[in-house]
Amino acid sequence: MALRMIRQLGDKILTKTCREVTEVTPKIRTLIDDMLETMYAADGVGLAAPQVGILKRLAVVDIGDGPVVLINPRVMEARGETFEDEGCLSLPGKVGKVRRPSYVKVEAWNEAMERFEMEAEDLLARAFCHEIDHLDGHMYVEKVEGGLHDASEEDEE
Ligand code: ZN
């Protein structure tokens, strides 16, 4: 396993739409392991493949309940609303308030390319939406209301 460089806001790769993963090759498996290691080393709760320079629909999330690997994730259902500070490993030290659904049901594939559905609330729902946005070339800063401010002790996604 190896740490990967996290691309920062302003890097054009973060604005590109990612391609679907069709097969979990050894290369993809290594990428997943590296992304998890990179996310934990940076103290983040989520990381999307474009953030390490790979334009594939793949993200990892861990809000403290264990790692979730999301391949080709898609939001199937969304309900409710929360309005909380959000951060990103591609913009360290900053946070801003973003409206997100308080509940989502996500469809994705795991490392064995088995389809699964996962329901998520609050922070996990926020993390899923944030990472899926990355796969479509969007950063949370586009959705921030009230401007960015310095992070205190919030988690960064
Ligand atoms: Zn992010």
Tab-separated table of N, CA and C and ligand atoms in Angstrom:
chain	number	residue	atom	x	y	z
A	1	MET	N	0.852	-1.193	0.000
A	1	MET	CA	0.000	0.000	0.000
A	1	MET	C	0.889	1.244	0.000
A	2	ALA	N	0.340	2.288	-0.505
A	2	ALA	CA	1.122	3.526	-0.620
A	2	ALA	C	0.197	4.726	-0.507
A	3	LEU	N	0.756	5.791	0.022
A	3	LEU	CA	-0.003	7.028	0.068
A	3	LEU	C	-0.006	7.658	-1.320
A	4	ARG	N	-1.125	8.240	-1.695
A	4	ARG	CA	-1.216	8.947	-2.974
A	4	ARG	C	-1.330	10.447	-2.695
A	5	MET	N	-0.868	11.234	-3.638
A	5	MET	CA	-0.959	12.682	-3.495
A	5	MET	C	-2.419	13.114	-3.681
A	6	ILE	N	-2.892	13.933	-2.762
A	6	ILE	CA	-4.273	14.422	-2.874
A	6	ILE	C	-4.283	15.718	-3.683
A	7	ARG	N	-5.018	15.687	-4.787
A	7	ARG	CA	-5.134	16.866	-5.639
A	7	ARG	C	-5.913	17.960	-4.918
A	8	GLN	N	-5.493	19.192	-5.122
A	8	GLN	CA	-6.101	20.311	-4.416
A	8	GLN	C	-7.023	21.123	-5.326
A	9	LEU	N	-7.962	21.819	-4.697
A	9	LEU	CA	-8.895	22.676	-5.425
A	9	LEU	C	-8.111	23.562	-6.399
A	10	GLY	N	-8.592	23.629	-7.640
A	10	GLY	CA	-7.872	24.373	-8.665
A	10	GLY	C	-7.259	23.414	-9.683
A	11	ASP	N	-7.035	22.161	-9.255
A	11	ASP	CA	-6.549	21.120	-10.178
A	11	ASP	C	-7.715	20.735	-11.092
A	12	LYS	N	-7.484	20.811	-12.390
A	12	LYS	CA	-8.563	20.586	-13.366
A	12	LYS	C	-9.154	19.178	-13.287
A	13	ILE	N	-8.375	18.230	-12.809
A	13	ILE	CA	-8.875	16.854	-12.753
A	13	ILE	C	-10.110	16.747	-11.840
A	14	LEU	N	-10.199	17.662	-10.872
A	14	LEU	CA	-11.336	17.649	-9.941
A	14	LEU	C	-12.629	18.163	-10.583
A	15	THR	N	-12.539	18.658	-11.815
A	15	THR	CA	-13.737	19.174	-12.494
A	15	THR	C	-14.247	18.194	-13.561
A	16	LYS	N	-13.569	17.057	-13.694
A	16	LYS	CA	-13.916	16.125	-14.774
A	16	LYS	C	-14.891	15.047	-14.302
A	17	THR	N	-15.696	14.558	-15.234
A	17	THR	CA	-16.626	13.465	-14.940
A	17	THR	C	-15.879	12.136	-15.038
A	18	CYS	N	-16.079	11.296	-14.032
A	18	CYS	CA	-15.359	10.022	-13.985
A	18	CYS	C	-16.081	8.933	-14.765
A	19	ARG	N	-15.303	7.949	-15.206
A	19	ARG	CA	-15.850	6.815	-15.952
A	19	ARG	C	-16.205	5.677	-15.012
A	20	GLU	N	-17.215	4.890	-15.415
A	20	GLU	CA	-17.627	3.732	-14.626
A	20	GLU	C	-16.497	2.704	-14.532
A	21	VAL	N	-16.470	2.012	-13.424
A	21	VAL	CA	-15.556	0.878	-13.259
A	21	VAL	C	-16.287	-0.346	-13.790
A	22	THR	N	-15.665	-1.068	-14.709
A	22	THR	CA	-16.336	-2.244	-15.289
A	22	THR	C	-15.835	-3.546	-14.675
A	23	GLU	N	-14.631	-3.493	-14.098
A	23	GLU	CA	-14.023	-4.699	-13.559
A	23	GLU	C	-13.049	-4.297	-12.460
A	24	VAL	N	-13.031	-5.067	-11.355
A	24	VAL	CA	-12.057	-4.790	-10.299
A	24	VAL	C	-10.771	-5.559	-10.609
A	25	THR	N	-9.896	-4.886	-11.299
A	25	THR	CA	-8.590	-5.465	-11.663
A	25	THR	C	-7.648	-5.337	-10.466
A	26	PRO	N	-6.509	-6.035	-10.504
A	26	PRO	CA	-5.524	-5.851	-9.422
A	26	PRO	C	-5.136	-4.375	-9.240
A	27	LYS	N	-5.108	-3.637	-10.344
A	27	LYS	CA	-4.780	-2.210	-10.284
A	27	LYS	C	-5.831	-1.420	-9.493
A	28	ILE	N	-7.103	-1.761	-9.722
A	28	ILE	CA	-8.193	-1.103	-8.987
A	28	ILE	C	-8.138	-1.486	-7.512
A	29	ARG	N	-7.842	-2.762	-7.244
A	29	ARG	CA	-7.743	-3.219	-5.854
A	29	ARG	C	-6.646	-2.445	-5.112
A	30	THR	N	-5.519	-2.254	-5.765
A	30	THR	CA	-4.420	-1.473	-5.174
A	30	THR	C	-4.855	-0.028	-4.960
A	31	LEU	N	-5.572	0.513	-5.942
A	31	LEU	CA	-6.066	1.882	-5.821
A	31	LEU	C	-6.968	2.027	-4.593
A	32	ILE	N	-7.871	1.058	-4.393
A	32	ILE	CA	-8.783	1.101	-3.239
A	32	ILE	C	-7.979	1.082	-1.935
A	33	ASP	N	-7.005	0.166	-1.843
A	33	ASP	CA	-6.167	0.084	-0.633
A	33	ASP	C	-5.417	1.397	-0.397
A	34	ASP	N	-4.868	1.948	-1.467
A	34	ASP	CA	-4.119	3.207	-1.351
A	34	ASP	C	-5.037	4.367	-0.947
A	35	MET	N	-6.248	4.367	-1.502
A	35	MET	CA	-7.184	5.454	-1.170
A	35	MET	C	-7.573	5.393	0.304
A	36	LEU	N	-7.802	4.166	0.820
A	36	LEU	CA	-8.143	4.037	2.242
A	36	LEU	C	-6.976	4.523	3.100
A	37	GLU	N	-5.771	4.091	2.759
A	37	GLU	CA	-4.597	4.489	3.536
A	37	GLU	C	-4.418	6.011	3.484
A	38	THR	N	-4.606	6.580	2.302
A	38	THR	CA	-4.436	8.022	2.118
A	38	THR	C	-5.484	8.796	2.921
A	39	MET	N	-6.737	8.288	2.891
A	39	MET	CA	-7.818	8.945	3.637
A	39	MET	C	-7.523	8.911	5.141
A	40	TYR	N	-7.129	7.746	5.660
A	40	TYR	CA	-6.858	7.639	7.099
A	40	TYR	C	-5.656	8.509	7.494
A	41	ALA	N	-4.624	8.502	6.662
A	41	ALA	CA	-3.418	9.299	6.969
A	41	ALA	C	-3.738	10.782	7.014
A	42	ALA	N	-4.723	11.200	6.205
A	42	ALA	CA	-5.080	12.619	6.149
A	42	ALA	C	-6.199	12.952	7.143
A	43	ASP	N	-6.644	11.925	7.899
A	43	ASP	CA	-7.680	12.134	8.898
A	43	ASP	C	-9.004	12.564	8.269
A	44	GLY	N	-9.310	12.021	7.105
A	44	GLY	CA	-10.554	12.354	6.410
A	44	GLY	C	-11.607	11.298	6.633
A	45	VAL	N	-12.846	11.593	6.245
A	45	VAL	CA	-13.936	10.616	6.354
A	45	VAL	C	-14.391	10.125	4.982
A	46	GLY	N	-13.763	10.635	3.928
A	46	GLY	CA	-14.105	10.171	2.589
A	46	GLY	C	-13.061	10.625	1.590
A	47	LEU	N	-12.927	9.850	0.512
A	47	LEU	CA	-11.979	10.205	-0.539
A	47	LEU	C	-12.485	9.605	-1.845
A	48	ALA	N	-12.472	10.398	-2.894
A	48	ALA	CA	-12.932	9.937	-4.204
A	48	ALA	C	-11.725	9.799	-5.134
A	49	ALA	N	-11.816	8.851	-6.075
A	49	ALA	CA	-10.677	8.553	-6.953
A	49	ALA	C	-10.117	9.796	-7.673
A	50	PRO	N	-10.958	10.707	-8.180
A	50	PRO	CA	-10.372	11.875	-8.848
A	50	PRO	C	-9.484	12.709	-7.926
A	51	GLN	N	-9.710	12.623	-6.619
A	51	GLN	CA	-8.863	13.371	-5.684
A	51	GLN	C	-7.434	12.835	-5.653
A	52	VAL	N	-7.250	11.597	-6.115
A	52	VAL	CA	-5.880	11.087	-6.253
A	52	VAL	C	-5.518	10.957	-7.733
A	53	GLY	N	-6.259	11.663	-8.576
A	53	GLY	CA	-5.882	11.789	-9.978
A	53	GLY	C	-6.383	10.688	-10.898
A	54	ILE	N	-7.331	9.870	-10.393
A	54	ILE	CA	-7.849	8.756	-11.210
A	54	ILE	C	-9.318	9.025	-11.540
A	55	LEU	N	-9.636	9.101	-12.831
A	55	LEU	CA	-11.002	9.464	-13.236
A	55	LEU	C	-11.891	8.227	-13.347
A	56	LYS	N	-12.097	7.570	-12.207
A	56	LYS	CA	-12.978	6.398	-12.140
A	56	LYS	C	-14.014	6.615	-11.056
A	57	ARG	N	-15.200	5.999	-11.272
A	57	ARG	CA	-16.306	6.168	-10.329
A	57	ARG	C	-16.098	5.241	-9.128
A	58	LEU	N	-15.279	5.725	-8.210
A	58	LEU	CA	-14.870	4.930	-7.062
A	58	LEU	C	-14.596	5.887	-5.907
A	59	ALA	N	-15.125	5.540	-4.736
A	59	ALA	CA	-14.880	6.365	-3.551
A	59	ALA	C	-14.807	5.471	-2.324
A	60	VAL	N	-14.136	5.964	-1.302
A	60	VAL	CA	-14.110	5.277	-0.009
A	60	VAL	C	-14.597	6.259	1.055
A	61	VAL	N	-15.318	5.706	2.039
A	61	VAL	CA	-15.869	6.525	3.117
A	61	VAL	C	-15.686	5.763	4.419
A	62	ASP	N	-15.327	6.473	5.485
A	62	ASP	CA	-15.334	5.886	6.818
A	62	ASP	C	-15.585	7.010	7.818
A	63	ILE	N	-16.799	6.997	8.375
A	63	ILE	CA	-17.120	8.050	9.344
A	63	ILE	C	-16.844	7.566	10.772
A	64	GLY	N	-16.140	6.437	10.868
A	64	GLY	CA	-15.815	5.898	12.189
A	64	GLY	C	-16.474	4.555	12.448
A	65	ASP	N	-17.287	4.105	11.482
A	65	ASP	CA	-17.986	2.814	11.619
A	65	ASP	C	-17.375	1.738	10.738
A	66	GLY	N	-16.190	2.004	10.206
A	66	GLY	CA	-15.558	1.046	9.304
A	66	GLY	C	-15.641	1.521	7.868
A	67	PRO	N	-14.721	1.015	7.038
A	67	PRO	CA	-14.644	1.500	5.661
A	67	PRO	C	-15.791	1.011	4.783
A	68	VAL	N	-16.259	1.895	3.914
A	68	VAL	CA	-17.241	1.535	2.888
A	68	VAL	C	-16.595	1.855	1.543
A	69	VAL	N	-16.544	0.852	0.679
A	69	VAL	CA	-16.012	1.045	-0.671
A	69	VAL	C	-17.205	1.164	-1.616
A	70	LEU	N	-17.230	2.252	-2.364
A	70	LEU	CA	-18.351	2.519	-3.273
A	70	LEU	C	-17.838	2.545	-4.707
A	71	ILE	N	-18.254	1.549	-5.479
A	71	ILE	CA	-17.910	1.513	-6.900
A	71	ILE	C	-19.174	1.864	-7.688
A	72	ASN	N	-19.057	2.773	-8.609
A	72	ASN	CA	-20.188	3.248	-9.434
A	72	ASN	C	-21.412	3.631	-8.588
A	73	PRO	N	-21.209	4.386	-7.506
A	73	PRO	CA	-22.341	4.697	-6.627
A	73	PRO	C	-23.340	5.656	-7.257
A	74	ARG	N	-24.586	5.504	-6.820
A	74	ARG	CA	-25.665	6.356	-7.322
A	74	ARG	C	-26.687	6.541	-6.198
A	75	VAL	N	-27.176	7.759	-6.055
A	75	VAL	CA	-28.227	8.022	-5.065
A	75	VAL	C	-29.557	7.583	-5.663
A	76	MET	N	-30.214	6.632	-4.992
A	76	MET	CA	-31.508	6.125	-5.468
A	76	MET	C	-32.670	6.911	-4.872
A	77	GLU	N	-32.519	7.281	-3.606
A	77	GLU	CA	-33.567	8.012	-2.895
A	77	GLU	C	-32.898	9.036	-1.994
A	78	ALA	N	-33.537	10.184	-1.844
A	78	ALA	CA	-33.024	11.207	-0.928
A	78	ALA	C	-34.212	11.874	-0.254
A	79	ARG	N	-34.081	12.114	1.042
A	79	ARG	CA	-35.150	12.763	1.810
A	79	ARG	C	-34.557	13.710	2.839
A	80	GLY	N	-35.363	14.682	3.236
A	80	GLY	CA	-34.990	15.556	4.346
A	80	GLY	C	-33.881	16.522	3.968
A	81	GLU	N	-33.462	17.285	4.945
A	81	GLU	CA	-32.410	18.257	4.689
A	81	GLU	C	-31.619	18.519	5.959
A	82	THR	N	-30.295	18.628	5.806
A	82	THR	CA	-29.462	19.126	6.893
A	82	THR	C	-28.606	20.244	6.320
A	83	PHE	N	-28.157	21.104	7.184
A	83	PHE	CA	-27.375	22.273	6.767
A	83	PHE	C	-26.233	22.403	7.748
A	84	GLU	N	-25.100	21.789	7.380
A	84	GLU	CA	-23.979	21.677	8.314
A	84	GLU	C	-22.680	22.035	7.606
A	85	ASP	N	-21.650	22.283	8.419
A	85	ASP	CA	-20.313	22.503	7.875
A	85	ASP	C	-19.811	21.254	7.170
A	86	GLU	N	-19.146	21.475	6.088
A	86	GLU	CA	-18.567	20.381	5.317
A	86	GLU	C	-17.147	20.785	4.933
A	87	GLY	N	-16.261	19.812	4.857
A	87	GLY	CA	-14.891	20.095	4.440
A	87	GLY	C	-14.449	19.068	3.420
A	88	CYS	N	-13.228	19.206	2.937
A	88	CYS	CA	-12.748	18.327	1.878
A	88	CYS	C	-11.229	18.242	1.941
A	89	LEU	N	-10.692	17.053	1.739
A	89	LEU	CA	-9.234	16.882	1.757
A	89	LEU	C	-8.565	17.613	0.601
A	90	SER	N	-9.348	18.038	-0.388
A	90	SER	CA	-8.786	18.827	-1.494
A	90	SER	C	-8.779	20.324	-1.184
A	91	LEU	N	-9.214	20.662	0.019
A	91	LEU	CA	-9.169	22.054	0.470
A	91	LEU	C	-8.986	22.045	1.991
A	92	PRO	N	-7.804	21.620	2.435
A	92	PRO	CA	-7.593	21.431	3.872
A	92	PRO	C	-7.744	22.734	4.652
A	93	GLY	N	-8.273	22.584	5.863
A	93	GLY	CA	-8.331	23.727	6.763
A	93	GLY	C	-9.538	24.620	6.594
A	94	LYS	N	-10.363	24.323	5.598
A	94	LYS	CA	-11.546	25.162	5.360
A	94	LYS	C	-12.814	24.325	5.478
A	95	VAL	N	-13.894	24.971	5.881
A	95	VAL	CA	-15.221	24.353	5.882
A	95	VAL	C	-16.246	25.398	5.459
A	96	GLY	N	-17.416	24.911	5.066
A	96	GLY	CA	-18.506	25.816	4.721
A	96	GLY	C	-19.816	25.061	4.811
A	97	LYS	N	-20.902	25.790	5.037
A	97	LYS	CA	-22.202	25.152	5.229
A	97	LYS	C	-22.837	24.755	3.892
A	98	VAL	N	-23.247	23.483	3.823
A	98	VAL	CA	-23.851	22.943	2.601
A	98	VAL	C	-25.148	22.223	2.960
A	99	ARG	N	-26.188	22.447	2.140
A	99	ARG	CA	-27.441	21.712	2.303
A	99	ARG	C	-27.308	20.332	1.677
A	100	ARG	N	-27.641	19.318	2.442
A	100	ARG	CA	-27.615	17.934	1.949
A	100	ARG	C	-28.866	17.221	2.435
A	101	PRO	N	-29.262	16.150	1.752
A	101	PRO	CA	-30.360	15.346	2.298
A	101	PRO	C	-29.938	14.721	3.629
A	102	SER	N	-30.900	14.546	4.539
A	102	SER	CA	-30.577	13.916	5.823
A	102	SER	C	-30.638	12.397	5.710
A	103	TYR	N	-31.223	11.918	4.607
A	103	TYR	CA	-31.313	10.470	4.369
A	103	TYR	C	-31.090	10.202	2.893
A	104	VAL	N	-30.252	9.240	2.606
A	104	VAL	CA	-30.134	8.767	1.221
A	104	VAL	C	-30.069	7.244	1.207
A	105	LYS	N	-30.578	6.699	0.107
A	105	LYS	CA	-30.337	5.279	-0.180
A	105	LYS	C	-29.454	5.258	-1.418
A	106	VAL	N	-28.298	4.597	-1.263
A	106	VAL	CA	-27.302	4.582	-2.333
A	106	VAL	C	-27.179	3.164	-2.889
A	107	GLU	N	-27.036	3.101	-4.187
A	107	GLU	CA	-26.735	1.839	-4.859
A	107	GLU	C	-25.259	1.895	-5.263
A	108	ALA	N	-24.533	0.803	-5.028
A	108	ALA	CA	-23.122	0.768	-5.445
A	108	ALA	C	-22.701	-0.684	-5.596
A	109	TRP	N	-21.454	-0.870	-6.029
A	109	TRP	CA	-20.868	-2.202	-6.145
A	109	TRP	C	-19.670	-2.268	-5.210
A	110	ASN	N	-19.423	-3.468	-4.649
A	110	ASN	CA	-18.294	-3.611	-3.726
A	110	ASN	C	-17.070	-4.146	-4.477
A	111	GLU	N	-16.018	-4.455	-3.711
A	111	GLU	CA	-14.762	-4.897	-4.334
A	111	GLU	C	-14.898	-6.213	-5.100
A	112	ALA	N	-15.951	-6.986	-4.781
A	112	ALA	CA	-16.205	-8.238	-5.518
A	112	ALA	C	-17.158	-7.979	-6.684
A	113	MET	N	-17.442	-6.717	-6.950
A	113	MET	CA	-18.383	-6.280	-7.985
A	113	MET	C	-19.780	-6.864	-7.753
A	114	GLU	N	-20.146	-6.952	-6.461
A	114	GLU	CA	-21.507	-7.323	-6.088
A	114	GLU	C	-22.270	-6.043	-5.790
A	115	ARG	N	-23.470	-5.949	-6.385
A	115	ARG	CA	-24.295	-4.768	-6.161
A	115	ARG	C	-24.855	-4.791	-4.738
A	116	PHE	N	-24.873	-3.618	-4.095
A	116	PHE	CA	-25.533	-3.518	-2.798
A	116	PHE	C	-26.231	-2.176	-2.676
A	117	GLU	N	-27.172	-2.121	-1.735
A	117	GLU	CA	-27.830	-0.857	-1.421
A	117	GLU	C	-27.505	-0.531	0.019
A	118	MET	N	-27.344	0.738	0.310
A	118	MET	CA	-27.029	1.141	1.672
A	118	MET	C	-27.797	2.407	2.009
A	119	GLU	N	-28.459	2.356	3.172
A	119	GLU	CA	-29.157	3.542	3.647
A	119	GLU	C	-28.212	4.325	4.554
A	120	ALA	N	-28.304	5.636	4.506
A	120	ALA	CA	-27.410	6.454	5.315
A	120	ALA	C	-28.147	7.695	5.791
A	121	GLU	N	-27.780	8.119	7.000
A	121	GLU	CA	-28.362	9.330	7.561
A	121	GLU	C	-27.258	10.292	7.973
A	122	ASP	N	-27.641	11.555	8.043
A	122	ASP	CA	-26.781	12.610	8.592
A	122	ASP	C	-25.364	12.592	8.009
A	123	LEU	N	-24.333	12.410	8.873
A	123	LEU	CA	-22.950	12.545	8.382
A	123	LEU	C	-22.625	11.547	7.269
A	124	LEU	N	-23.125	10.305	7.410
A	124	LEU	CA	-22.828	9.305	6.378
A	124	LEU	C	-23.517	9.679	5.061
A	125	ALA	N	-24.760	10.157	5.156
A	125	ALA	CA	-25.482	10.599	3.946
A	125	ALA	C	-24.734	11.761	3.294
A	126	ARG	N	-24.260	12.671	4.138
A	126	ARG	CA	-23.494	13.836	3.651
A	126	ARG	C	-22.213	13.371	2.940
A	127	ALA	N	-21.516	12.431	3.562
A	127	ALA	CA	-20.265	11.927	2.980
A	127	ALA	C	-20.531	11.251	1.629
A	128	PHE	N	-21.578	10.446	1.558
A	128	PHE	CA	-21.910	9.783	0.289
A	128	PHE	C	-22.189	10.829	-0.800
A	129	CYS	N	-23.017	11.823	-0.482
A	129	CYS	CA	-23.367	12.847	-1.479
A	129	CYS	C	-22.122	13.620	-1.912
A	130	HIS	N	-21.281	13.959	-0.950
A	130	HIS	CA	-20.048	14.711	-1.217
A	130	HIS	C	-19.138	13.930	-2.174
A	131	GLU	N	-18.960	12.629	-1.898
A	131	GLU	CA	-18.053	11.816	-2.730
A	131	GLU	C	-18.647	11.595	-4.122
A	132	ILE	N	-19.948	11.373	-4.191
A	132	ILE	CA	-20.584	11.162	-5.498
A	132	ILE	C	-20.475	12.435	-6.337
A	133	ASP	N	-20.583	13.589	-5.701
A	133	ASP	CA	-20.375	14.864	-6.408
A	133	ASP	C	-18.978	14.910	-7.043
A	134	HIS	N	-17.962	14.453	-6.299
A	134	HIS	CA	-16.592	14.433	-6.842
A	134	HIS	C	-16.540	13.638	-8.155
A	135	LEU	N	-17.303	12.533	-8.209
A	135	LEU	CA	-17.253	11.659	-9.393
A	135	LEU	C	-17.867	12.343	-10.616
A	136	ASP	N	-18.662	13.378	-10.346
A	136	ASP	CA	-19.243	14.169	-11.441
A	136	ASP	C	-18.501	15.493	-11.633
A	137	GLY	N	-17.353	15.622	-10.993
A	137	GLY	CA	-16.521	16.811	-11.200
A	137	GLY	C	-16.937	18.019	-10.378
A	138	HIS	N	-17.651	17.761	-9.278
A	138	HIS	CA	-18.118	18.888	-8.457
A	138	HIS	C	-17.489	18.887	-7.070
A	139	MET	N	-17.130	20.078	-6.621
A	139	MET	CA	-16.602	20.276	-5.271
A	139	MET	C	-17.698	20.912	-4.419
A	140	TYR	N	-17.661	20.610	-3.122
A	140	TYR	CA	-18.693	21.155	-2.223
A	140	TYR	C	-18.697	22.681	-2.214
A	141	VAL	N	-17.556	23.290	-2.517
A	141	VAL	CA	-17.480	24.759	-2.452
A	141	VAL	C	-18.486	25.423	-3.405
A	142	GLU	N	-18.897	24.692	-4.457
A	142	GLU	CA	-19.909	25.232	-5.389
A	142	GLU	C	-21.267	25.360	-4.699
A	143	LYS	N	-21.458	24.601	-3.617
A	143	LYS	CA	-22.761	24.549	-2.949
A	143	LYS	C	-22.770	25.267	-1.607
A	144	VAL	N	-21.630	25.807	-1.219
A	144	VAL	CA	-21.534	26.455	0.097
A	144	VAL	C	-22.398	27.707	0.134
A	145	GLU	N	-23.130	27.847	1.242
A	145	GLU	CA	-23.901	29.074	1.479
A	145	GLU	C	-23.265	29.785	2.666
A	146	GLY	N	-22.989	31.053	2.485
A	146	GLY	CA	-22.433	31.845	3.592
A	146	GLY	C	-20.918	31.879	3.626
A	147	GLY	N	-20.280	31.311	2.610
A	147	GLY	CA	-18.826	31.419	2.503
A	147	GLY	C	-18.069	30.351	3.273
A	148	LEU	N	-16.793	30.279	2.991
A	148	LEU	CA	-15.917	29.320	3.664
A	148	LEU	C	-15.326	29.965	4.906
A	149	HIS	N	-15.057	29.151	5.898
A	149	HIS	CA	-14.308	29.661	7.047
A	149	HIS	C	-13.311	28.612	7.501
A	150	ASP	N	-12.449	28.988	8.425
A	150	ASP	CA	-11.413	28.062	8.875
A	150	ASP	C	-12.018	26.924	9.683
A	151	ALA	N	-11.515	25.746	9.431
A	151	ALA	CA	-11.973	24.575	10.181
A	151	ALA	C	-11.415	24.654	11.595
A	152	SER	N	-12.230	24.237	12.552
A	152	SER	CA	-11.677	24.142	13.896
A	152	SER	C	-11.327	22.687	14.141
A	153	GLU	N	-12.329	21.911	14.553
A	153	GLU	CA	-12.032	20.494	14.756
A	153	GLU	C	-12.980	19.602	13.973
A	154	GLU	N	-13.626	20.185	12.953
A	154	GLU	CA	-14.535	19.380	12.143
A	154	GLU	C	-13.778	18.357	11.327
A	155	ASP	N	-14.478	17.285	11.005
A	155	ASP	CA	-13.899	16.278	10.107
A	155	ASP	C	-13.823	16.846	8.702
A	156	GLU	N	-12.821	16.414	7.994
A	156	GLU	CA	-12.712	16.790	6.585
A	156	GLU	C	-13.029	15.579	5.734
A	157	GLU	N	-13.786	15.831	4.677
A	157	GLU	CA	-14.186	14.731	3.801
A	157	GLU	C	-13.327	14.713	2.554
B	1	ZN	ZN	-14.075	16.133	-1.058
